[in-house]
Amino acid sequence: MKFLISRYNPDIDNKPHMQEYEVEVSRGMMLRDALLDIKRQDESFSFRHSCGEGVCGSDGVNVNGTNKLACITPISELKEPIEVRPFPGRPIIRDLVVDMTQFIQQYKSVQPWLVREDPMPEQEIRQSPEDRDKLDGLYECILCGCCSTSCPSFWWNPEKFHGPQALLTAWRFLADSRDQATDTRLDALEGPYKLFRCHTIMNCVEVCPKGLNPTKAIGNIKNLMLKNAI
Amino acid sequence: MALTKRRFDALIIGAGGAGLNTAIQLANTGARVAVVSKVFPTRSHTVAAQGGVNAALANVMPDNWHWHMFDTVKGSDYLGDQDAIEFMCREAIPTVYELEHNGVPFSRLDNGKIYQRAFGGQSQNFGGAQAARTCAAADRTGHAILHALYQQNVRARTHFFDEYFAIDLIRDDEGAILGALVLEIETGEPLLIEAKSTVLATGGCGQVFRTTSNAHINTGDGMAMALRAGVPLMDMEFFQFHPTGLAGKGMLITEGVRGEGGYLVNKDGERFMERYAPNAKDLASRDVVSRSIMTEIQEGRGCGPNNDHVLLKVDHLGEALINKRLPGIRETGKIFAGVDAAREPLPVFPTAHYVMGGIPTDRYGRALAPEGTGEEVVLGLYAAGECACVSVHGANRLGGNSLLDILVFGRAAGLNVLEHLEQHHRPMNQASVDQAMERLGRWDQKGEGVGVRELRDEFRKTMEDHAGVFRTEEIMLEGVEKLKSLRDQLPDVRLQDHSKVFNTARIEALELENLIDCGMAIAFSALNRKESRGAHSRPDYPSRDDVNWMRHSLYSRKDDSMDFKPVTTKPLSVETFPPKERVY
């Protein structure tokens, strides 16, 4: 099967170019397996990957125009020739490896940790199963970056707009019955950019490899803001 | 060009659960902590742990740490050190509460307490009825824990060196460890990090085997660094094969599946574990279940057209429970086997999963090396997590004790490092810096040679064929010879790509050296131990031999030599659990 891979080595290249590879595909093969085969053919080809089962979030790439996790994308679902590029909108370090600093900065800027004002109990903080259910669809995020790097609003304003990933995380803590920083969290999201640059284009929902819904989380934050304002 | 240097109070190598739980203890006090990780912290393999973490919280049924301790000693086939096991099982309870306070989204019971499930090898009242001791966040517990610990470290402003690869430890003239030489992967530039204490928390080495549940990054880097610094590795012959890897693929299907009521069947549809472990059945210890599966297959009762796997039946649990408690494995089954666990059984086969052995440490995480007739602390060096061997797992680790080990001993190491912050930085031994730089520079050699991939593939296959579930003298002797000849080829390996920026070929070459060091430790230790105990199963020595072999193995890199040290059978405060026949 024919693959077109974006190649860029700053030591020798001025800009990225597409290079063709032929890979023999087998049943059940994932895109990561094909990329590993290409690396066997050409050790100078670089991409990030690790767990191979969709939990570590290392191997997000752009395949035939869509962001995907290579290790859980079956080759059989892709049209030939398979074009693999780095995530759009991020500075390319080499081949499929991009600089995700800004993405991580946005994640860090939403205070992604549990805040508790009350003294901690001796045992666990109690949480009802119903309250815990509210975290499903939020805590499973693997920080792969597929969502934010497919979001046009994040492409235009990556330094000001938090992007779908960070906002999903913001809601993960707002939705946690144990967290006691609701007001601070909501205040921090005020302004025209951080939250409100989301134009519900919903690319994030479409590409999330874990089936999460950042757009819905963003809507929930807006509703809570409204409720608190009244 | 002069080598860039940075100075910290503590250097932690590895950003999985052990490294991050060490770091948070230090960062919370305001100490200057550097965490070096070859991947972004949440990519560390702790993220893949599924089932949960053991602690006798007694949220579901009566339980206490002493029962947990008994199960762990028995599970270890009496090779675990009972002082360390007592410490871990006691510490488990506050450790899990601390995790919960740090934000881990544990699943919950109706009364709002942490959900606990049954896991293999757990009992109430010292070998009585099944216990439910494993605290879970659905079947994504490792992910939930790793992310929460990373988040807390972000809050505490831990200094992260993301995507830096550790080359080797740096020593002073007396042999104390003073930090490490690391490589910034993005730029290809080396960096010398000086620290008063260095903590190895680099995880396991499952990549030594061809079929494994371990990630690409699990290449035993810290264990190999310790070996090269003259520290032996302990009990490396004990490698756990998890009973339920996805057949032909190796991805893990958590023991939690059996904890929730799933069971194994052979081609006749027989629930065969009833024959091997009449009481615990499918929740017998992992070594027992893996051997039973292998025996079923060897005796022709495997499933599928090639009779090469068994089936894990889950569908009878119902879709609602599966979605609630086991959503991740339903997803994994669908993606990698095309099987919906809510409708059909999953094809499974034992997969290389966990190394019980590692860098010998005491229960404060301090690394130990033989000295005279005893052993001494290696000044400045700590190890925690899978790369360490305290030893709490002995010859076989119980499910749910791995997350526990990394958290308890990561924390203990952090607290002990804190006590040594007053000391001063000391001058480095230049030879040890040069040696580390040479290790890196060696890969700049040009010309034709053996490829990294070829040697790596050959090595991993040899390990699988000669150091697997069943080991005879003949198979292992042949294996050791093959492995030695592969190791001898290492100087002839050449890279074709010598570029600097994000050169993953160079990283894989450095990892290959580490894999070979770890693989040799496993092979030599296995060949040496002439008994069957826990995960080390020898058809030519089928029984456990407590007279001659109730002792820890120590492998040193110099001359591949073997040494031994006694098992600590005396706990801290309770009575010793004397060795007994191990039945489930």
PDB file of C-alpha atoms in Angstrom, chain A residues 5-181:
ATOM      1  CA  ILE A   5       4.714  10.839   4.653  1.00  0.00           C
ATOM      2  CA  SER A   6       5.598  14.402   5.545  1.00  0.00           C
ATOM      3  CA  ARG A   7       9.340  14.592   6.102  1.00  0.00           C
ATOM      4  CA  TYR A   8      11.316  17.460   7.581  1.00  0.00           C
ATOM      5  CA  ASN A   9      14.768  17.449   9.145  1.00  0.00           C
ATOM      6  CA  PRO A  10      15.866  20.980  10.058  1.00  0.00           C
ATOM      7  CA  ASP A  11      19.530  19.929   9.681  1.00  0.00           C
ATOM      8  CA  ILE A  12      19.053  19.463   5.927  1.00  0.00           C
ATOM      9  CA  ASP A  13      15.602  20.667   4.816  1.00  0.00           C
ATOM     10  CA  ASN A  14      14.258  24.189   4.313  1.00  0.00           C
ATOM     11  CA  LYS A  15      10.675  23.051   4.485  1.00  0.00           C
ATOM     12  CA  PRO A  16       8.641  19.860   4.817  1.00  0.00           C
ATOM     13  CA  HIS A  17       8.105  17.649   1.777  1.00  0.00           C
ATOM     14  CA  MET A  18       6.085  14.494   1.112  1.00  0.00           C
ATOM     15  CA  GLN A  19       7.964  11.243   0.640  1.00  0.00           C
ATOM     16  CA  GLU A  20       6.487   8.057  -0.775  1.00  0.00           C
ATOM     17  CA  TYR A  21       6.799   4.652   0.900  1.00  0.00           C
ATOM     18  CA  GLU A  22       5.388   1.264   0.104  1.00  0.00           C
ATOM     19  CA  VAL A  23       4.185  -0.844   3.033  1.00  0.00           C
ATOM     20  CA  GLU A  24       2.938  -4.389   2.912  1.00  0.00           C
ATOM     21  CA  VAL A  25      -0.246  -4.353   4.955  1.00  0.00           C
ATOM     22  CA  SER A  26      -1.638  -7.263   6.900  1.00  0.00           C
ATOM     23  CA  ARG A  27      -4.987  -7.946   8.549  1.00  0.00           C
ATOM     24  CA  GLY A  28      -5.640  -5.964  11.721  1.00  0.00           C
ATOM     25  CA  MET A  29      -2.729  -3.629  11.020  1.00  0.00           C
ATOM     26  CA  MET A  30      -2.857  -0.221  12.658  1.00  0.00           C
ATOM     27  CA  LEU A  31      -1.399   2.974  11.264  1.00  0.00           C
ATOM     28  CA  ARG A  32       1.325   2.869  13.943  1.00  0.00           C
ATOM     29  CA  ASP A  33       2.430  -0.549  12.667  1.00  0.00           C
ATOM     30  CA  ALA A  34       2.783   0.940   9.200  1.00  0.00           C
ATOM     31  CA  LEU A  35       4.786   3.892  10.536  1.00  0.00           C
ATOM     32  CA  LEU A  36       7.062   1.446  12.372  1.00  0.00           C
ATOM     33  CA  ASP A  37       7.528  -0.454   9.134  1.00  0.00           C
ATOM     34  CA  ILE A  38       8.518   2.780   7.415  1.00  0.00           C
ATOM     35  CA  LYS A  39      10.997   3.441  10.210  1.00  0.00           C
ATOM     36  CA  ARG A  40      12.459  -0.001   9.514  1.00  0.00           C
ATOM     37  CA  GLN A  41      12.961   1.050   5.903  1.00  0.00           C
ATOM     38  CA  ASP A  42      14.383   4.418   6.874  1.00  0.00           C
ATOM     39  CA  GLU A  43      15.666   4.926  10.420  1.00  0.00           C
ATOM     40  CA  SER A  44      15.843   8.698   9.935  1.00  0.00           C
ATOM     41  CA  PHE A  45      12.045   8.903  10.068  1.00  0.00           C
ATOM     42  CA  SER A  46      10.873  10.271  13.443  1.00  0.00           C
ATOM     43  CA  PHE A  47       7.518  10.163  15.179  1.00  0.00           C
ATOM     44  CA  ARG A  48       6.383   9.841  18.793  1.00  0.00           C
ATOM     45  CA  HIS A  49       4.693   6.677  20.009  1.00  0.00           C
ATOM     46  CA  SER A  50       4.644   4.468  23.067  1.00  0.00           C
ATOM     47  CA  CYS A  51       1.847   2.350  24.538  1.00  0.00           C
ATOM     48  CA  GLY A  52       0.358   1.165  21.253  1.00  0.00           C
ATOM     49  CA  GLU A  53      -3.121   0.917  22.731  1.00  0.00           C
ATOM     50  CA  GLY A  54      -4.509   4.425  22.780  1.00  0.00           C
ATOM     51  CA  VAL A  55      -3.888   5.400  26.396  1.00  0.00           C
ATOM     52  CA  CYS A  56      -0.598   7.322  26.466  1.00  0.00           C
ATOM     53  CA  GLY A  57      -1.571   9.874  23.820  1.00  0.00           C
ATOM     54  CA  SER A  58       1.845  10.083  22.122  1.00  0.00           C
ATOM     55  CA  ASP A  59       1.094   9.287  18.514  1.00  0.00           C
ATOM     56  CA  GLY A  60      -1.458  11.832  17.350  1.00  0.00           C
ATOM     57  CA  VAL A  61      -0.937  12.615  13.644  1.00  0.00           C
ATOM     58  CA  ASN A  62      -2.914  14.038  10.738  1.00  0.00           C
ATOM     59  CA  VAL A  63      -4.057  11.258   8.409  1.00  0.00           C
ATOM     60  CA  ASN A  64      -5.748  12.029   5.109  1.00  0.00           C
ATOM     61  CA  GLY A  65      -6.707  15.394   6.575  1.00  0.00           C
ATOM     62  CA  THR A  66      -7.998  14.226   9.964  1.00  0.00           C
ATOM     63  CA  ASN A  67      -6.239  14.111  13.339  1.00  0.00           C
ATOM     64  CA  LYS A  68      -6.034  10.571  14.692  1.00  0.00           C
ATOM     65  CA  LEU A  69      -4.094   8.402  17.124  1.00  0.00           C
ATOM     66  CA  ALA A  70      -1.967   6.175  14.917  1.00  0.00           C
ATOM     67  CA  CYS A  71      -2.016   3.149  17.237  1.00  0.00           C
ATOM     68  CA  ILE A  72      -5.804   2.734  17.211  1.00  0.00           C
ATOM     69  CA  THR A  73      -6.438   3.683  13.588  1.00  0.00           C
ATOM     70  CA  PRO A  74      -6.895   0.563  11.442  1.00  0.00           C
ATOM     71  CA  ILE A  75      -5.254   0.809   8.016  1.00  0.00           C
ATOM     72  CA  SER A  76      -8.367  -0.818   6.564  1.00  0.00           C
ATOM     73  CA  GLU A  77     -10.360   2.334   7.337  1.00  0.00           C
ATOM     74  CA  LEU A  78      -8.036   4.596   5.342  1.00  0.00           C
ATOM     75  CA  LYS A  79      -8.051   5.486   1.657  1.00  0.00           C
ATOM     76  CA  GLU A  80      -4.950   4.906  -0.432  1.00  0.00           C
ATOM     77  CA  PRO A  81      -2.585   6.701  -0.786  1.00  0.00           C
ATOM     78  CA  ILE A  82      -2.451   7.312   2.941  1.00  0.00           C
ATOM     79  CA  GLU A  83      -1.117  10.788   3.596  1.00  0.00           C
ATOM     80  CA  VAL A  84       0.389  11.300   7.033  1.00  0.00           C
ATOM     81  CA  ARG A  85       1.323  14.769   8.227  1.00  0.00           C
ATOM     82  CA  PRO A  86       2.119  16.323  11.598  1.00  0.00           C
ATOM     83  CA  PHE A  87      -0.690  18.045  13.523  1.00  0.00           C
ATOM     84  CA  PRO A  88      -1.682  21.246  11.702  1.00  0.00           C
ATOM     85  CA  GLY A  89      -0.906  24.655  13.174  1.00  0.00           C
ATOM     86  CA  ARG A  90       1.955  23.574  15.459  1.00  0.00           C
ATOM     87  CA  PRO A  91       5.643  24.303  14.810  1.00  0.00           C
ATOM     88  CA  ILE A  92       7.263  21.221  13.283  1.00  0.00           C
ATOM     89  CA  ILE A  93      10.356  19.934  15.086  1.00  0.00           C
ATOM     90  CA  ARG A  94      11.022  17.044  12.770  1.00  0.00           C
ATOM     91  CA  ASP A  95       8.948  14.813  10.458  1.00  0.00           C
ATOM     92  CA  LEU A  96       5.722  14.090  12.391  1.00  0.00           C
ATOM     93  CA  VAL A  97       7.004  15.539  15.675  1.00  0.00           C
ATOM     94  CA  VAL A  98       5.518  18.926  16.568  1.00  0.00           C
ATOM     95  CA  ASP A  99       6.132  21.379  19.376  1.00  0.00           C
ATOM     96  CA  MET A 100       3.180  21.045  21.787  1.00  0.00           C
ATOM     97  CA  THR A 101       4.424  23.631  24.308  1.00  0.00           C
ATOM     98  CA  GLN A 102       1.561  26.039  23.753  1.00  0.00           C
ATOM     99  CA  PHE A 103      -1.006  23.259  24.027  1.00  0.00           C
ATOM    100  CA  ILE A 104       0.477  22.180  27.377  1.00  0.00           C
ATOM    101  CA  GLN A 105       0.655  25.825  28.512  1.00  0.00           C
ATOM    102  CA  GLN A 106      -3.065  26.170  27.907  1.00  0.00           C
ATOM    103  CA  TYR A 107      -3.714  22.973  29.849  1.00  0.00           C
ATOM    104  CA  LYS A 108      -1.629  24.256  32.780  1.00  0.00           C
ATOM    105  CA  SER A 109      -3.363  27.627  32.740  1.00  0.00           C
ATOM    106  CA  VAL A 110      -6.768  26.267  33.768  1.00  0.00           C
ATOM    107  CA  GLN A 111      -5.476  25.121  37.187  1.00  0.00           C
ATOM    108  CA  PRO A 112      -5.823  21.452  36.283  1.00  0.00           C
ATOM    109  CA  TRP A 113      -5.812  20.145  39.827  1.00  0.00           C
ATOM    110  CA  LEU A 114      -8.353  19.554  42.570  1.00  0.00           C
ATOM    111  CA  VAL A 115      -8.697  22.549  44.885  1.00  0.00           C
ATOM    112  CA  ARG A 116      -9.980  21.935  48.362  1.00  0.00           C
ATOM    113  CA  GLU A 117     -10.464  24.681  50.962  1.00  0.00           C
ATOM    114  CA  ASP A 118     -11.867  22.495  53.758  1.00  0.00           C
ATOM    115  CA  PRO A 119      -9.400  20.500  55.815  1.00  0.00           C
ATOM    116  CA  MET A 120      -8.962  17.018  54.386  1.00  0.00           C
ATOM    117  CA  PRO A 121     -10.895  14.256  56.159  1.00  0.00           C
ATOM    118  CA  GLU A 122      -8.961  11.372  57.657  1.00  0.00           C
ATOM    119  CA  GLN A 123     -10.401   9.048  55.022  1.00  0.00           C
ATOM    120  CA  GLU A 124     -11.627   9.736  51.493  1.00  0.00           C
ATOM    121  CA  ILE A 125     -13.725  12.768  50.613  1.00  0.00           C
ATOM    122  CA  ARG A 126     -17.148  11.205  50.069  1.00  0.00           C
ATOM    123  CA  GLN A 127     -18.668  11.426  46.607  1.00  0.00           C
ATOM    124  CA  SER A 128     -21.935   9.829  45.519  1.00  0.00           C
ATOM    125  CA  PRO A 129     -21.887   7.507  42.482  1.00  0.00           C
ATOM    126  CA  GLU A 130     -24.160  10.030  40.727  1.00  0.00           C
ATOM    127  CA  ASP A 131     -21.676  12.843  41.327  1.00  0.00           C
ATOM    128  CA  ARG A 132     -18.828  10.594  40.227  1.00  0.00           C
ATOM    129  CA  ASP A 133     -20.739   9.793  37.015  1.00  0.00           C
ATOM    130  CA  LYS A 134     -20.487  13.488  36.109  1.00  0.00           C
ATOM    131  CA  LEU A 135     -16.740  13.004  35.586  1.00  0.00           C
ATOM    132  CA  ASP A 136     -17.228  10.267  32.998  1.00  0.00           C
ATOM    133  CA  GLY A 137     -16.454  11.586  29.563  1.00  0.00           C
ATOM    134  CA  LEU A 138     -14.082  14.161  31.078  1.00  0.00           C
ATOM    135  CA  TYR A 139     -11.324  12.520  33.130  1.00  0.00           C
ATOM    136  CA  GLU A 140     -10.443  10.039  30.350  1.00  0.00           C
ATOM    137  CA  CYS A 141      -8.639  12.715  28.303  1.00  0.00           C
ATOM    138  CA  ILE A 142      -5.137  11.536  27.333  1.00  0.00           C
ATOM    139  CA  LEU A 143      -3.726  14.938  26.297  1.00  0.00           C
ATOM    140  CA  CYS A 144      -2.998  13.694  22.789  1.00  0.00           C
ATOM    141  CA  GLY A 145      -3.869  17.090  21.311  1.00  0.00           C
ATOM    142  CA  CYS A 146      -5.995  15.798  18.419  1.00  0.00           C
ATOM    143  CA  CYS A 147      -8.814  18.176  19.390  1.00  0.00           C
ATOM    144  CA  SER A 148      -7.024  21.469  19.957  1.00  0.00           C
ATOM    145  CA  THR A 149      -4.839  21.114  16.877  1.00  0.00           C
ATOM    146  CA  SER A 150      -7.901  20.541  14.697  1.00  0.00           C
ATOM    147  CA  CYS A 151      -9.677  23.623  16.054  1.00  0.00           C
ATOM    148  CA  PRO A 152      -9.611  26.695  13.765  1.00  0.00           C
ATOM    149  CA  SER A 153     -10.047  29.027  16.754  1.00  0.00           C
ATOM    150  CA  PHE A 154      -6.954  27.484  18.345  1.00  0.00           C
ATOM    151  CA  TRP A 155      -5.024  27.817  15.069  1.00  0.00           C
ATOM    152  CA  TRP A 156      -5.725  31.569  15.004  1.00  0.00           C
ATOM    153  CA  ASN A 157      -5.235  32.298  18.706  1.00  0.00           C
ATOM    154  CA  PRO A 158      -3.226  29.537  20.347  1.00  0.00           C
ATOM    155  CA  GLU A 159      -1.772  31.969  22.888  1.00  0.00           C
ATOM    156  CA  LYS A 160      -5.140  33.427  23.965  1.00  0.00           C
ATOM    157  CA  PHE A 161      -7.816  30.782  23.370  1.00  0.00           C
ATOM    158  CA  HIS A 162      -7.534  27.848  25.780  1.00  0.00           C
ATOM    159  CA  GLY A 163      -8.645  25.376  23.127  1.00  0.00           C
ATOM    160  CA  PRO A 164     -10.971  22.390  23.525  1.00  0.00           C
ATOM    161  CA  GLN A 165      -8.573  20.216  25.561  1.00  0.00           C
ATOM    162  CA  ALA A 166      -7.920  22.789  28.286  1.00  0.00           C
ATOM    163  CA  LEU A 167     -11.592  23.704  28.450  1.00  0.00           C
ATOM    164  CA  LEU A 168     -12.585  20.062  28.791  1.00  0.00           C
ATOM    165  CA  THR A 169     -10.158  19.897  31.709  1.00  0.00           C
ATOM    166  CA  ALA A 170     -11.561  23.118  33.183  1.00  0.00           C
ATOM    167  CA  TRP A 171     -15.017  21.535  33.159  1.00  0.00           C
ATOM    168  CA  ARG A 172     -13.647  18.253  34.578  1.00  0.00           C
ATOM    169  CA  PHE A 173     -12.779  20.179  37.770  1.00  0.00           C
ATOM    170  CA  LEU A 174     -15.874  22.396  37.763  1.00  0.00           C
ATOM    171  CA  ALA A 175     -17.965  19.231  37.500  1.00  0.00           C
ATOM    172  CA  ASP A 176     -16.182  17.529  40.402  1.00  0.00           C
ATOM    173  CA  SER A 177     -18.335  17.694  43.552  1.00  0.00           C
ATOM    174  CA  ARG A 178     -15.124  17.648  45.625  1.00  0.00           C
ATOM    175  CA  ASP A 179     -13.658  20.795  44.059  1.00  0.00           C
ATOM    176  CA  GLN A 180     -14.107  24.101  45.905  1.00  0.00           C
ATOM    177  CA  ALA A 181     -12.778  26.665  43.461  1.00  0.00           C
TER     178      ALA A 181
END
